[in-house]
mmCIF file of C-alpha atoms in Angstrom:
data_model
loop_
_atom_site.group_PDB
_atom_site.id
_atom_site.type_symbol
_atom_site.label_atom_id
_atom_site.label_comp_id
_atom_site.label_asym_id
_atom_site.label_seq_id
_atom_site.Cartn_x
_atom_site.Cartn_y
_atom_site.Cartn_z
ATOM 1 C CA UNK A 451 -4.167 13.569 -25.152
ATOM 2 C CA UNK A 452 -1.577 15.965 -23.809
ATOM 3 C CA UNK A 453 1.825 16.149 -26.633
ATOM 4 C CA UNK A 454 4.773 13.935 -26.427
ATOM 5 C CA UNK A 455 7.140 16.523 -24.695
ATOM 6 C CA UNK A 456 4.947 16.181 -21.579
ATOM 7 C CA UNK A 457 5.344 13.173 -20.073
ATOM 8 C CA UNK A 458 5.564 13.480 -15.931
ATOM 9 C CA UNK A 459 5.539 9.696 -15.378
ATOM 10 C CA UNK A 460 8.648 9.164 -17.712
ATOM 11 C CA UNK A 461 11.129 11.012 -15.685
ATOM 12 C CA UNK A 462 9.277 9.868 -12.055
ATOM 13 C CA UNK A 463 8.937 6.407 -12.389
ATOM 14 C CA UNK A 464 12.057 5.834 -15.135
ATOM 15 C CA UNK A 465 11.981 1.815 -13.758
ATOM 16 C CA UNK A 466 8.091 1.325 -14.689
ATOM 17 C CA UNK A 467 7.753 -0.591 -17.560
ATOM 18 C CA UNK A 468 4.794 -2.808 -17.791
ATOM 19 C CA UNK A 469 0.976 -1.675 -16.299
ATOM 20 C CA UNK A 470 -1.678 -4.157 -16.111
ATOM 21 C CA UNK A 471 -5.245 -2.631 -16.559
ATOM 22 C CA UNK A 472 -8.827 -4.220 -16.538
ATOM 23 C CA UNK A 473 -10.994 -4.964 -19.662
ATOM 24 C CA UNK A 474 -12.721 -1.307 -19.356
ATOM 25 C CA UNK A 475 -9.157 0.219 -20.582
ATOM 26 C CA UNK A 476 -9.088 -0.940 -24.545
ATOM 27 C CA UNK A 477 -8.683 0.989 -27.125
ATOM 28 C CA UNK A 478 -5.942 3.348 -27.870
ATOM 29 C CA UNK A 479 -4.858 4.246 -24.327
ATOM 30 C CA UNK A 480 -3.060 0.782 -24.930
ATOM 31 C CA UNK A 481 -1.147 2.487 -27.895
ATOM 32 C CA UNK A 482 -0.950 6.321 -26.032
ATOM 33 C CA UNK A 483 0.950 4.107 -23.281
ATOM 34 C CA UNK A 484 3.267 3.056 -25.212
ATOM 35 C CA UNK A 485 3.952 6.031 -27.160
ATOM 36 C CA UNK A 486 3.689 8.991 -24.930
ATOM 37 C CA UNK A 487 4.707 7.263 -21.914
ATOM 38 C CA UNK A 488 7.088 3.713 -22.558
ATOM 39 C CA UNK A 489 4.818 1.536 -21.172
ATOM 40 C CA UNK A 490 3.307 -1.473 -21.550
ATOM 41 C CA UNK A 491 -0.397 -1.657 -21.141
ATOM 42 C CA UNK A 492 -1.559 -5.504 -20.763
ATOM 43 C CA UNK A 493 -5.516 -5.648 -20.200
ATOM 44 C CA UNK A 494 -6.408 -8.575 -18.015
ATOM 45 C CA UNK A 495 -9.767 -9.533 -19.732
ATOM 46 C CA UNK A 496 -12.253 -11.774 -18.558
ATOM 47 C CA UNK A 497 -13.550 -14.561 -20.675
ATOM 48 C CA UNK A 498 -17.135 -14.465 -22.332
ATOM 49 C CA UNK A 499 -17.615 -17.938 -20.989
ATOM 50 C CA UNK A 500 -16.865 -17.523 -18.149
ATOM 51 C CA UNK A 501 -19.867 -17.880 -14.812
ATOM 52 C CA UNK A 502 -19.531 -16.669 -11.182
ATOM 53 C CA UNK A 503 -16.392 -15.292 -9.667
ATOM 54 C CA UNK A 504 -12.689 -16.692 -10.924
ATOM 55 C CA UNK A 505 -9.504 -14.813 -10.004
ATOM 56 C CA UNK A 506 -7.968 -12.992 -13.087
ATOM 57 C CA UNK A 507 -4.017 -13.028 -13.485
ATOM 58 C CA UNK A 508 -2.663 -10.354 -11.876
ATOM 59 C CA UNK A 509 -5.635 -8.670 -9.947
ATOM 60 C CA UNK A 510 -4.728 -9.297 -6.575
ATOM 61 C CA UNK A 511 -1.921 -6.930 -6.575
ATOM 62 C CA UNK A 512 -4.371 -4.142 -7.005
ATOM 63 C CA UNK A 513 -6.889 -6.171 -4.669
ATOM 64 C CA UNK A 514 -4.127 -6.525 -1.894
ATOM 65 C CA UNK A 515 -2.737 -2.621 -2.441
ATOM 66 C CA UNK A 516 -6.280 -1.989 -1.641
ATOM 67 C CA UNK A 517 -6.548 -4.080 1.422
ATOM 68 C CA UNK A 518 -3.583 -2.643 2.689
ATOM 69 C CA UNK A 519 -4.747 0.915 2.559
ATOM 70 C CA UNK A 520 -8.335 0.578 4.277
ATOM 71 C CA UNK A 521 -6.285 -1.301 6.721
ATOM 72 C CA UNK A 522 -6.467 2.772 7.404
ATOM 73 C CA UNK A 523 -9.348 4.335 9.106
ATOM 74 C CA UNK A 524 -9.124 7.834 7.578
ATOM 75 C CA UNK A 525 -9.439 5.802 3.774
ATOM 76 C CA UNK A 526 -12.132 3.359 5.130
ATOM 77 C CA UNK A 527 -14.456 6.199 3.811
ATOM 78 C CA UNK A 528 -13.830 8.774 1.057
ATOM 79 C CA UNK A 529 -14.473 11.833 3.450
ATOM 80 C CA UNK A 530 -12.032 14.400 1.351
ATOM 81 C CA UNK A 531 -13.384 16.649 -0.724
ATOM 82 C CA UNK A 532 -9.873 17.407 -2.710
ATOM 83 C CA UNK A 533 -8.025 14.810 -4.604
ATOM 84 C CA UNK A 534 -4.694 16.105 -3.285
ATOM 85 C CA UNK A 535 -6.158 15.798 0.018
ATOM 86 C CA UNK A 536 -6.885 12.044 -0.375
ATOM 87 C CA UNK A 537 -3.778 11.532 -2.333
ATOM 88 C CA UNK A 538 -1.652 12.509 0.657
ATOM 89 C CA UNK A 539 -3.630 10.020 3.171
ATOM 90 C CA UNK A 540 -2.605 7.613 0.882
ATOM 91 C CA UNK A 541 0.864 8.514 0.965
ATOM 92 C CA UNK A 542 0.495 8.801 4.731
ATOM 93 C CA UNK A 543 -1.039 5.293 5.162
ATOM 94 C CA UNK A 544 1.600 3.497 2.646
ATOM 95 C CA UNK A 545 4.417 5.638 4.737
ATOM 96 C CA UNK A 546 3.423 4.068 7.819
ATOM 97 C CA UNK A 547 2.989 0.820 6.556
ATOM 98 C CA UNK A 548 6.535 0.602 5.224
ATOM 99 C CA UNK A 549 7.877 1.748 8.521
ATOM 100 C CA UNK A 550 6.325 -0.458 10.730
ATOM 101 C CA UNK A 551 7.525 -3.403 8.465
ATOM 102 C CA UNK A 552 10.707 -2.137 8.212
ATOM 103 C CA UNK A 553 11.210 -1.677 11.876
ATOM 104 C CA UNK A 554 9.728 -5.171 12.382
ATOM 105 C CA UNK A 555 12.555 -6.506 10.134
ATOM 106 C CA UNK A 556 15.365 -4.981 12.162
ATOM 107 C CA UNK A 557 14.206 -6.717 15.640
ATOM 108 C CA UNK A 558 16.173 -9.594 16.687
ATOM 109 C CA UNK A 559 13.536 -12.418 16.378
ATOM 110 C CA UNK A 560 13.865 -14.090 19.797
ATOM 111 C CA UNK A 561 13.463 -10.652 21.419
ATOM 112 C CA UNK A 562 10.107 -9.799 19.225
ATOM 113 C CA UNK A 563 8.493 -13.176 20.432
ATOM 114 C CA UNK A 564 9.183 -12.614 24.311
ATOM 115 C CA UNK A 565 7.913 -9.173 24.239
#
């Protein structure tokens, strides 16, 4: 557990308040969150009862953040050897996503059909 004075993700991400997590992350990283970095851990658990596939609260935002980057051929496959490596094509593949949305939401919509 690295001390309280280091904290990286408090002064990056000052709006990020809430993190949901699956069932694997009990235990006291719930607790570390809090302390060490302001956050709020919830752990989406599945129920005991529960047979075959059911969609859990909150899951298909990671889900569809995954889609969205092996929409990417490079991150299809994990080819990089480095994590910084990979971390970057991630970057790079969110980057482009946002721009060509953005750019789509600037074109006049009568123009974007006839073309």
């Amino acid at each position: 557990m690295p001390p309280a004075s280091y904290c990286p993700a408090r002064g990056r991400f000052g709006r990020l308040a809430r993190v949901w997590a699956g069932g694997g992350y009990t235990g006291h990283l719930v607790d570390w969150s809090a302390m060490q970095l302001g956050v709020v851990l919830d752990i989406v658990r599945r129920s005991d009862d529960m047979r075959g596939f059911q969609v859990l609260p909150r899951r298909w935002v990671v889900e569809r953040s995954f889609a969205w980057c092996l929409r990417s051929r490079r991150l299809v496959r994990d080819y990089e050897r480095r994590t910084d490596t990979s971390e970057t094509v991630i970057l790079w593949s969110m980057t482009m996503l946002m721009s060509r949305r953005l750019a789509a939401r600037g074109q006049d919509p009568v123009s974007a059909r006839a073309a």
